[in-house]
Structure formats: C-alpha cells, structure tokens
Amino acid sequence: MLVFVTFVAFVFLVWLACFFATFFVLLVLTICTLAVLTVLVAAFFAVLASTAKGLVNNMPRTIKTDKNLFILPPPSFCDLISNYPSNG
C-alpha cells in the first residue's frame, strides 16, 4: 500500500512539474511575443514619423520669389471700371 501511495504521489508530482513547466514556457513565449510585437510597432511608428518629418522638411514653407521683383498693388475700383470693355 505504501508503494502504491508513493507511486501515485510521484506521478502527481511529475504531472504537477510538467504542468507548471508548460505554464511557464507558455508564459515566457507570450511575454516574448508581446515584446517583439511592441518593438515592431515602435519601429513602424518611428519609420512613419521619420518619413513624415522628411516630407514636411522637404515642403516649401513659403513661395520663393526674387527679392527685386516689383509686386503690383491690387487694382482700384476706378481702374477696373476704366478697363471694363464697353459695347461701343
């Protein structure tokens, strides 16, 4: 009877050890998978931000014109009336 109880206890302990080993292996695999996914998402957003920053930096902020260019003032109302084509 003592041999049977010892055998059952040994089998139970082996099963318990395998259960916890499997549990911890799955836990470690899950943590590693989440860590890898986090790094991949962070890298994706870093590349996205870098690309967006590069696009923004390459955009012209202002229209570059010649400094000596004479800019005409807007026409006045009298200029518009005098240049309006007549029917005559």
PDB file of N, CA and C in Angstrom:
ATOM      1  N   MET A   1       0.831  -1.207   0.000  1.00  0.00           N
ATOM      2  CA  MET A   1       0.000   0.000   0.000  1.00  0.00           C
ATOM      3  C   MET A   1       0.868   1.261   0.000  1.00  0.00           C
ATOM      4  N   LEU A   2       1.943   1.218   0.768  1.00  0.00           N
ATOM      5  CA  LEU A   2       2.841   2.368   0.835  1.00  0.00           C
ATOM      6  C   LEU A   2       3.513   2.611  -0.512  1.00  0.00           C
ATOM      7  N   VAL A   3       3.826   1.531  -1.219  1.00  0.00           N
ATOM      8  CA  VAL A   3       4.454   1.657  -2.539  1.00  0.00           C
ATOM      9  C   VAL A   3       3.472   2.312  -3.507  1.00  0.00           C
ATOM     10  N   PHE A   4       2.220   1.925  -3.438  1.00  0.00           N
ATOM     11  CA  PHE A   4       1.207   2.497  -4.328  1.00  0.00           C
ATOM     12  C   PHE A   4       1.020   3.988  -4.050  1.00  0.00           C
ATOM     13  N   VAL A   5       0.942   4.371  -2.793  1.00  0.00           N
ATOM     14  CA  VAL A   5       0.772   5.777  -2.427  1.00  0.00           C
ATOM     15  C   VAL A   5       1.988   6.582  -2.867  1.00  0.00           C
ATOM     16  N   THR A   6       3.178   6.009  -2.680  1.00  0.00           N
ATOM     17  CA  THR A   6       4.403   6.692  -3.116  1.00  0.00           C
ATOM     18  C   THR A   6       4.407   6.860  -4.629  1.00  0.00           C
ATOM     19  N   PHE A   7       3.992   5.816  -5.342  1.00  0.00           N
ATOM     20  CA  PHE A   7       3.951   5.890  -6.811  1.00  0.00           C
ATOM     21  C   PHE A   7       2.951   6.953  -7.272  1.00  0.00           C
ATOM     22  N   VAL A   8       1.774   6.988  -6.662  1.00  0.00           N
ATOM     23  CA  VAL A   8       0.753   7.980  -7.030  1.00  0.00           C
ATOM     24  C   VAL A   8       1.255   9.385  -6.718  1.00  0.00           C
ATOM     25  N   ALA A   9       1.904   9.548  -5.580  1.00  0.00           N
ATOM     26  CA  ALA A   9       2.448  10.862  -5.227  1.00  0.00           C
ATOM     27  C   ALA A   9       3.534  11.276  -6.220  1.00  0.00           C
ATOM     28  N   PHE A  10       4.380  10.319  -6.602  1.00  0.00           N
ATOM     29  CA  PHE A  10       5.440  10.619  -7.573  1.00  0.00           C
ATOM     30  C   PHE A  10       4.844  11.015  -8.927  1.00  0.00           C
ATOM     31  N   VAL A  11       3.846  10.276  -9.389  1.00  0.00           N
ATOM     32  CA  VAL A  11       3.194  10.594 -10.668  1.00  0.00           C
ATOM     33  C   VAL A  11       2.527  11.963 -10.586  1.00  0.00           C
ATOM     34  N   PHE A  12       1.882  12.230  -9.454  1.00  0.00           N
ATOM     35  CA  PHE A  12       1.238  13.535  -9.292  1.00  0.00           C
ATOM     36  C   PHE A  12       2.267  14.664  -9.310  1.00  0.00           C
ATOM     37  N   LEU A  13       3.391  14.468  -8.633  1.00  0.00           N
ATOM     38  CA  LEU A  13       4.432  15.497  -8.617  1.00  0.00           C
ATOM     39  C   LEU A  13       5.035  15.701 -10.006  1.00  0.00           C
ATOM     40  N   VAL A  14       5.224  14.623 -10.749  1.00  0.00           N
ATOM     41  CA  VAL A  14       5.740  14.750 -12.120  1.00  0.00           C
ATOM     42  C   VAL A  14       4.730  15.501 -12.981  1.00  0.00           C
ATOM     43  N   TRP A  15       3.449  15.143 -12.837  1.00  0.00           N
ATOM     44  CA  TRP A  15       2.411  15.846 -13.601  1.00  0.00           C
ATOM     45  C   TRP A  15       2.375  17.326 -13.230  1.00  0.00           C
ATOM     46  N   LEU A  16       2.490  17.616 -11.936  1.00  0.00           N
ATOM     47  CA  LEU A  16       2.482  18.997 -11.472  1.00  0.00           C
ATOM     48  C   LEU A  16       3.683  19.764 -12.024  1.00  0.00           C
ATOM     49  N   ALA A  17       4.840  19.126 -12.025  1.00  0.00           N
ATOM     50  CA  ALA A  17       6.046  19.771 -12.560  1.00  0.00           C
ATOM     51  C   ALA A  17       5.891  20.042 -14.052  1.00  0.00           C
ATOM     52  N   CYS A  18       5.359  19.082 -14.778  1.00  0.00           N
ATOM     53  CA  CYS A  18       5.144  19.286 -16.222  1.00  0.00           C
ATOM     54  C   CYS A  18       4.117  20.386 -16.471  1.00  0.00           C
ATOM     55  N   PHE A  19       3.079  20.413 -15.648  1.00  0.00           N
ATOM     56  CA  PHE A  19       2.052  21.442 -15.802  1.00  0.00           C
ATOM     57  C   PHE A  19       2.647  22.827 -15.598  1.00  0.00           C
ATOM     58  N   PHE A  20       3.397  22.993 -14.507  1.00  0.00           N
ATOM     59  CA  PHE A  20       3.979  24.309 -14.244  1.00  0.00           C
ATOM     60  C   PHE A  20       5.057  24.659 -15.259  1.00  0.00           C
ATOM     61  N   ALA A  21       5.811  23.658 -15.710  1.00  0.00           N
ATOM     62  CA  ALA A  21       6.822  23.916 -16.739  1.00  0.00           C
ATOM     63  C   ALA A  21       6.146  24.384 -18.024  1.00  0.00           C
ATOM     64  N   THR A  22       5.076  23.702 -18.396  1.00  0.00           N
ATOM     65  CA  THR A  22       4.336  24.108 -19.595  1.00  0.00           C
ATOM     66  C   THR A  22       3.740  25.495 -19.411  1.00  0.00           C
ATOM     67  N   PHE A  23       3.194  25.754 -18.237  1.00  0.00           N
ATOM     68  CA  PHE A  23       2.605  27.058 -17.954  1.00  0.00           C
ATOM     69  C   PHE A  23       3.652  28.162 -18.067  1.00  0.00           C
ATOM     70  N   PHE A  24       4.828  27.929 -17.469  1.00  0.00           N
ATOM     71  CA  PHE A  24       5.864  28.962 -17.509  1.00  0.00           C
ATOM     72  C   PHE A  24       6.452  29.117 -18.903  1.00  0.00           C
ATOM     73  N   VAL A  25       6.558  28.020 -19.645  1.00  0.00           N
ATOM     74  CA  VAL A  25       7.039  28.119 -21.030  1.00  0.00           C
ATOM     75  C   VAL A  25       6.059  28.939 -21.859  1.00  0.00           C
ATOM     76  N   LEU A  26       4.779  28.665 -21.708  1.00  0.00           N
ATOM     77  CA  LEU A  26       3.778  29.446 -22.440  1.00  0.00           C
ATOM     78  C   LEU A  26       3.775  30.903 -21.992  1.00  0.00           C
ATOM     79  N   LEU A  27       3.978  31.125 -20.706  1.00  0.00           N
ATOM     80  CA  LEU A  27       4.044  32.493 -20.199  1.00  0.00           C
ATOM     81  C   LEU A  27       5.239  33.237 -20.788  1.00  0.00           C
ATOM     82  N   VAL A  28       6.393  32.578 -20.817  1.00  0.00           N
ATOM     83  CA  VAL A  28       7.592  33.202 -21.393  1.00  0.00           C
ATOM     84  C   VAL A  28       7.400  33.450 -22.882  1.00  0.00           C
ATOM     85  N   LEU A  29       6.820  32.493 -23.589  1.00  0.00           N
ATOM     86  CA  LEU A  29       6.568  32.685 -25.022  1.00  0.00           C
ATOM     87  C   LEU A  29       5.611  33.849 -25.262  1.00  0.00           C
ATOM     88  N   THR A  30       4.595  33.965 -24.437  1.00  0.00           N
ATOM     89  CA  THR A  30       3.651  35.074 -24.580  1.00  0.00           C
ATOM     90  C   THR A  30       4.332  36.411 -24.331  1.00  0.00           C
ATOM     91  N   ILE A  31       5.145  36.475 -23.277  1.00  0.00           N
ATOM     92  CA  ILE A  31       5.843  37.729 -22.970  1.00  0.00           C
ATOM     93  C   ILE A  31       6.816  38.087 -24.087  1.00  0.00           C
ATOM     94  N   CYS A  32       7.540  37.093 -24.596  1.00  0.00           N
ATOM     95  CA  CYS A  32       8.481  37.360 -25.698  1.00  0.00           C
ATOM     96  C   CYS A  32       7.746  37.813 -26.956  1.00  0.00           C
ATOM     97  N   THR A  33       6.614  37.185 -27.235  1.00  0.00           N
ATOM     98  CA  THR A  33       5.834  37.584 -28.407  1.00  0.00           C
ATOM     99  C   THR A  33       5.337  39.014 -28.264  1.00  0.00           C
ATOM    100  N   LEU A  34       4.840  39.361 -27.089  1.00  0.00           N
ATOM    101  CA  LEU A  34       4.383  40.737 -26.874  1.00  0.00           C
ATOM    102  C   LEU A  34       5.537  41.725 -26.964  1.00  0.00           C
ATOM    103  N   ALA A  35       6.702  41.336 -26.467  1.00  0.00           N
ATOM    104  CA  ALA A  35       7.866  42.225 -26.551  1.00  0.00           C
ATOM    105  C   ALA A  35       8.275  42.449 -28.001  1.00  0.00           C
ATOM    106  N   VAL A  36       8.288  41.377 -28.786  1.00  0.00           N
ATOM    107  CA  VAL A  36       8.654  41.511 -30.204  1.00  0.00           C
ATOM    108  C   VAL A  36       7.627  42.363 -30.935  1.00  0.00           C
ATOM    109  N   LEU A  37       6.351  42.145 -30.666  1.00  0.00           N
ATOM    110  CA  LEU A  37       5.316  42.952 -31.312  1.00  0.00           C
ATOM    111  C   LEU A  37       5.427  44.417 -30.914  1.00  0.00           C
ATOM    112  N   THR A  38       5.748  44.673 -29.661  1.00  0.00           N
ATOM    113  CA  THR A  38       5.922  46.059 -29.212  1.00  0.00           C
ATOM    114  C   THR A  38       7.079  46.725 -29.942  1.00  0.00           C
ATOM    115  N   VAL A  39       8.186  46.002 -30.085  1.00  0.00           N
ATOM    116  CA  VAL A  39       9.346  46.556 -30.799  1.00  0.00           C
ATOM    117  C   VAL A  39       9.000  46.806 -32.261  1.00  0.00           C
ATOM    118  N   LEU A  40       8.269  45.883 -32.874  1.00  0.00           N
ATOM    119  CA  LEU A  40       7.897  46.067 -34.284  1.00  0.00           C
ATOM    120  C   LEU A  40       6.967  47.265 -34.463  1.00  0.00           C
ATOM    121  N   VAL A  41       6.004  47.418 -33.578  1.00  0.00           N
ATOM    122  CA  VAL A  41       5.090  48.561 -33.674  1.00  0.00           C
ATOM    123  C   VAL A  41       5.841  49.865 -33.432  1.00  0.00           C
ATOM    124  N   ALA A  42       6.746  49.865 -32.458  1.00  0.00           N
ATOM    125  CA  ALA A  42       7.540  51.069 -32.191  1.00  0.00           C
ATOM    126  C   ALA A  42       8.421  51.416 -33.388  1.00  0.00           C
ATOM    127  N   ALA A  43       9.014  50.401 -34.008  1.00  0.00           N
ATOM    128  CA  ALA A  43       9.846  50.647 -35.192  1.00  0.00           C
ATOM    129  C   ALA A  43       8.998  51.171 -36.342  1.00  0.00           C
ATOM    130  N   PHE A  44       7.799  50.622 -36.507  1.00  0.00           N
ATOM    131  CA  PHE A  44       6.911  51.090 -37.567  1.00  0.00           C
ATOM    132  C   PHE A  44       6.570  52.565 -37.385  1.00  0.00           C
ATOM    133  N   PHE A  45       6.209  52.943 -36.155  1.00  0.00           N
ATOM    134  CA  PHE A  45       5.861  54.342 -35.920  1.00  0.00           C
ATOM    135  C   PHE A  45       7.079  55.252 -36.005  1.00  0.00           C
ATOM    136  N   ALA A  46       8.253  54.737 -35.653  1.00  0.00           N
ATOM    137  CA  ALA A  46       9.469  55.544 -35.787  1.00  0.00           C
ATOM    138  C   ALA A  46       9.766  55.822 -37.253  1.00  0.00           C
ATOM    139  N   VAL A  47       9.619  54.797 -38.085  1.00  0.00           N
ATOM    140  CA  VAL A  47       9.829  54.989 -39.526  1.00  0.00           C
ATOM    141  C   VAL A  47       8.764  55.917 -40.090  1.00  0.00           C
ATOM    142  N   LEU A  48       7.531  55.748 -39.639  1.00  0.00           N
ATOM    143  CA  LEU A  48       6.444  56.610 -40.111  1.00  0.00           C
ATOM    144  C   LEU A  48       6.695  58.063 -39.729  1.00  0.00           C
ATOM    145  N   ALA A  49       7.111  58.293 -38.494  1.00  0.00           N
ATOM    146  CA  ALA A  49       7.391  59.659 -38.049  1.00  0.00           C
ATOM    147  C   ALA A  49       8.584  60.243 -38.793  1.00  0.00           C
ATOM    148  N   SER A  50       9.594  59.424 -39.025  1.00  0.00           N
ATOM    149  CA  SER A  50      10.775  59.900 -39.746  1.00  0.00           C
ATOM    150  C   SER A  50      10.412  60.264 -41.182  1.00  0.00           C
ATOM    151  N   THR A  51       9.583  59.429 -41.806  1.00  0.00           N
ATOM    152  CA  THR A  51       9.157  59.714 -43.180  1.00  0.00           C
ATOM    153  C   THR A  51       8.323  60.983 -43.227  1.00  0.00           C
ATOM    154  N   ALA A  52       7.404  61.123 -42.279  1.00  0.00           N
ATOM    155  CA  ALA A  52       6.568  62.329 -42.251  1.00  0.00           C
ATOM    156  C   ALA A  52       7.422  63.567 -42.003  1.00  0.00           C
ATOM    157  N   LYS A  53       8.404  63.450 -41.118  1.00  0.00           N
ATOM    158  CA  LYS A  53       9.276  64.596 -40.842  1.00  0.00           C
ATOM    159  C   LYS A  53      10.082  64.953 -42.084  1.00  0.00           C
ATOM    160  N   GLY A  54      10.556  63.930 -42.796  1.00  0.00           N
ATOM    161  CA  GLY A  54      11.290  64.191 -44.030  1.00  0.00           C
ATOM    162  C   GLY A  54      10.419  64.853 -45.081  1.00  0.00           C
ATOM    163  N   LEU A  55       9.165  64.409 -45.175  1.00  0.00           N
ATOM    164  CA  LEU A  55       8.258  65.025 -46.147  1.00  0.00           C
ATOM    165  C   LEU A  55       7.971  66.473 -45.785  1.00  0.00           C
ATOM    166  N   VAL A  56       7.768  66.729 -44.491  1.00  0.00           N
ATOM    167  CA  VAL A  56       7.470  68.095 -44.064  1.00  0.00           C
ATOM    168  C   VAL A  56       8.686  68.992 -44.267  1.00  0.00           C
ATOM    169  N   ASN A  57       9.871  68.470 -43.981  1.00  0.00           N
ATOM    170  CA  ASN A  57      11.076  69.286 -44.133  1.00  0.00           C
ATOM    171  C   ASN A  57      11.364  69.602 -45.597  1.00  0.00           C
ATOM    172  N   ASN A  58      10.925  68.739 -46.509  1.00  0.00           N
ATOM    173  CA  ASN A  58      11.163  68.989 -47.930  1.00  0.00           C
ATOM    174  C   ASN A  58      10.104  69.887 -48.553  1.00  0.00           C
ATOM    175  N   MET A  59       9.034  70.173 -47.825  1.00  0.00           N
ATOM    176  CA  MET A  59       7.992  71.042 -48.369  1.00  0.00           C
ATOM    177  C   MET A  59       8.453  72.496 -48.325  1.00  0.00           C
ATOM    178  N   PRO A  60       8.157  73.249 -49.365  1.00  0.00           N
ATOM    179  CA  PRO A  60       8.477  74.681 -49.282  1.00  0.00           C
ATOM    180  C   PRO A  60       7.509  75.371 -48.325  1.00  0.00           C
ATOM    181  N   ARG A  61       8.042  76.085 -47.369  1.00  0.00           N
ATOM    182  CA  ARG A  61       7.179  76.771 -46.401  1.00  0.00           C
ATOM    183  C   ARG A  61       6.611  78.054 -46.997  1.00  0.00           C
ATOM    184  N   THR A  62       7.398  78.714 -47.817  1.00  0.00           N
ATOM    185  CA  THR A  62       6.939  79.941 -48.466  1.00  0.00           C
ATOM    186  C   THR A  62       7.302  79.861 -49.934  1.00  0.00           C
ATOM    187  N   ILE A  63       6.603  80.618 -50.711  1.00  0.00           N
ATOM    188  CA  ILE A  63       6.924  80.689 -52.138  1.00  0.00           C
ATOM    189  C   ILE A  63       8.138  81.591 -52.290  1.00  0.00           C
ATOM    190  N   LYS A  64       9.183  81.030 -52.865  1.00  0.00           N
ATOM    191  CA  LYS A  64      10.408  81.809 -53.014  1.00  0.00           C
ATOM    192  C   LYS A  64      10.281  82.695 -54.257  1.00  0.00           C
ATOM    193  N   THR A  65      10.444  83.980 -54.090  1.00  0.00           N
ATOM    194  CA  THR A  65      10.387  84.916 -55.211  1.00  0.00           C
ATOM    195  C   THR A  65      11.663  85.732 -55.234  1.00  0.00           C
ATOM    196  N   ASP A  66      11.877  86.368 -56.333  1.00  0.00           N
ATOM    197  CA  ASP A  66      13.046  87.236 -56.463  1.00  0.00           C
ATOM    198  C   ASP A  66      12.853  88.457 -55.564  1.00  0.00           C
ATOM    199  N   LYS A  67      13.904  88.810 -54.856  1.00  0.00           N
ATOM    200  CA  LYS A  67      13.799  89.948 -53.930  1.00  0.00           C
ATOM    201  C   LYS A  67      13.584  91.267 -54.674  1.00  0.00           C
ATOM    202  N   ASN A  68      14.069  91.377 -55.896  1.00  0.00           N
ATOM    203  CA  ASN A  68      13.952  92.618 -56.659  1.00  0.00           C
ATOM    204  C   ASN A  68      12.681  92.665 -57.499  1.00  0.00           C
ATOM    205  N   LEU A  69      11.838  91.650 -57.336  1.00  0.00           N
ATOM    206  CA  LEU A  69      10.622  91.598 -58.144  1.00  0.00           C
ATOM    207  C   LEU A  69       9.656  92.686 -57.683  1.00  0.00           C
ATOM    208  N   PHE A  70       9.157  93.453 -58.644  1.00  0.00           N
ATOM    209  CA  PHE A  70       8.207  94.513 -58.322  1.00  0.00           C
ATOM    210  C   PHE A  70       6.813  93.903 -58.255  1.00  0.00           C
ATOM    211  N   ILE A  71       6.182  94.006 -57.120  1.00  0.00           N
ATOM    212  CA  ILE A  71       4.847  93.447 -56.942  1.00  0.00           C
ATOM    213  C   ILE A  71       3.840  94.566 -57.139  1.00  0.00           C
ATOM    214  N   LEU A  72       2.959  94.382 -58.107  1.00  0.00           N
ATOM    215  CA  LEU A  72       1.954  95.395 -58.408  1.00  0.00           C
ATOM    216  C   LEU A  72       0.903  95.425 -57.306  1.00  0.00           C
ATOM    217  N   PRO A  73       0.434  96.615 -56.967  1.00  0.00           N
ATOM    218  CA  PRO A  73      -0.651  96.690 -55.988  1.00  0.00           C
ATOM    219  C   PRO A  73      -1.944  96.201 -56.627  1.00  0.00           C
ATOM    220  N   PRO A  74      -2.901  95.824 -55.844  1.00  0.00           N
ATOM    221  CA  PRO A  74      -4.164  95.389 -56.433  1.00  0.00           C
ATOM    222  C   PRO A  74      -4.845  96.554 -57.142  1.00  0.00           C
ATOM    223  N   PRO A  75      -5.566  96.274 -58.215  1.00  0.00           N
ATOM    224  CA  PRO A  75      -6.209  97.366 -58.960  1.00  0.00           C
ATOM    225  C   PRO A  75      -7.315  98.015 -58.135  1.00  0.00           C
ATOM    226  N   SER A  76      -7.460  99.290 -58.328  1.00  0.00           N
ATOM    227  CA  SER A  76      -8.517 100.007 -57.621  1.00  0.00           C
ATOM    228  C   SER A  76      -9.832  99.852 -58.376  1.00  0.00           C
ATOM    229  N   PHE A  77     -10.892 100.319 -57.768  1.00  0.00           N
ATOM    230  CA  PHE A  77     -12.205 100.215 -58.395  1.00  0.00           C
ATOM    231  C   PHE A  77     -12.267 101.054 -59.671  1.00  0.00           C
ATOM    232  N   CYS A  78     -11.597 102.225 -59.659  1.00  0.00           N
ATOM    233  CA  CYS A  78     -11.600 103.081 -60.849  1.00  0.00           C
ATOM    234  C   CYS A  78     -10.855 102.415 -62.000  1.00  0.00           C
ATOM    235  N   ASP A  79      -9.754 101.736 -61.696  1.00  0.00           N
ATOM    236  CA  ASP A  79      -9.026 101.019 -62.748  1.00  0.00           C
ATOM    237  C   ASP A  79      -9.886  99.918 -63.348  1.00  0.00           C
ATOM    238  N   LEU A  80     -10.631  99.240 -62.503  1.00  0.00           N
ATOM    239  CA  LEU A  80     -11.481  98.168 -63.013  1.00  0.00           C
ATOM    240  C   LEU A  80     -12.574  98.724 -63.916  1.00  0.00           C
ATOM    241  N   ILE A  81     -13.161  99.870 -63.542  1.00  0.00           N
ATOM    242  CA  ILE A  81     -14.230 100.458 -64.353  1.00  0.00           C
ATOM    243  C   ILE A  81     -13.673 100.985 -65.666  1.00  0.00           C
ATOM    244  N   SER A  82     -12.519 101.640 -65.622  1.00  0.00           N
ATOM    245  CA  SER A  82     -11.980 102.234 -66.845  1.00  0.00           C
ATOM    246  C   SER A  82     -11.506 101.165 -67.823  1.00  0.00           C
ATOM    247  N   ASN A  83     -11.105  99.994 -67.339  1.00  0.00           N
ATOM    248  CA  ASN A  83     -10.639  98.927 -68.229  1.00  0.00           C
ATOM    249  C   ASN A  83     -11.749  97.966 -68.623  1.00  0.00           C
ATOM    250  N   TYR A  84     -12.969  98.242 -68.147  1.00  0.00           N
ATOM    251  CA  TYR A  84     -14.077  97.346 -68.465  1.00  0.00           C
ATOM    252  C   TYR A  84     -14.456  97.528 -69.930  1.00  0.00           C
ATOM    253  N   PRO A  85     -14.568  96.463 -70.700  1.00  0.00           N
ATOM    254  CA  PRO A  85     -14.893  96.648 -72.130  1.00  0.00           C
ATOM    255  C   PRO A  85     -16.311  97.202 -72.312  1.00  0.00           C
ATOM    256  N   SER A  86     -16.376  98.176 -73.145  1.00  0.00           N
ATOM    257  CA  SER A  86     -17.683  98.790 -73.410  1.00  0.00           C
ATOM    258  C   SER A  86     -18.276  98.200 -74.682  1.00  0.00           C
ATOM    259  N   ASN A  87     -19.553  98.434 -74.855  1.00  0.00           N
ATOM    260  CA  ASN A  87     -20.242  97.921 -76.037  1.00  0.00           C
ATOM    261  C   ASN A  87     -20.057  98.829 -77.249  1.00  0.00           C
ATOM    262  N   GLY A  88     -19.508 100.017 -77.033  1.00  0.00           N
ATOM    263  CA  GLY A  88     -19.428 101.000 -78.104  1.00  0.00           C
ATOM    264  C   GLY A  88     -18.275 100.782 -78.982  1.00  0.00           C
TER     265      GLY A  88
END
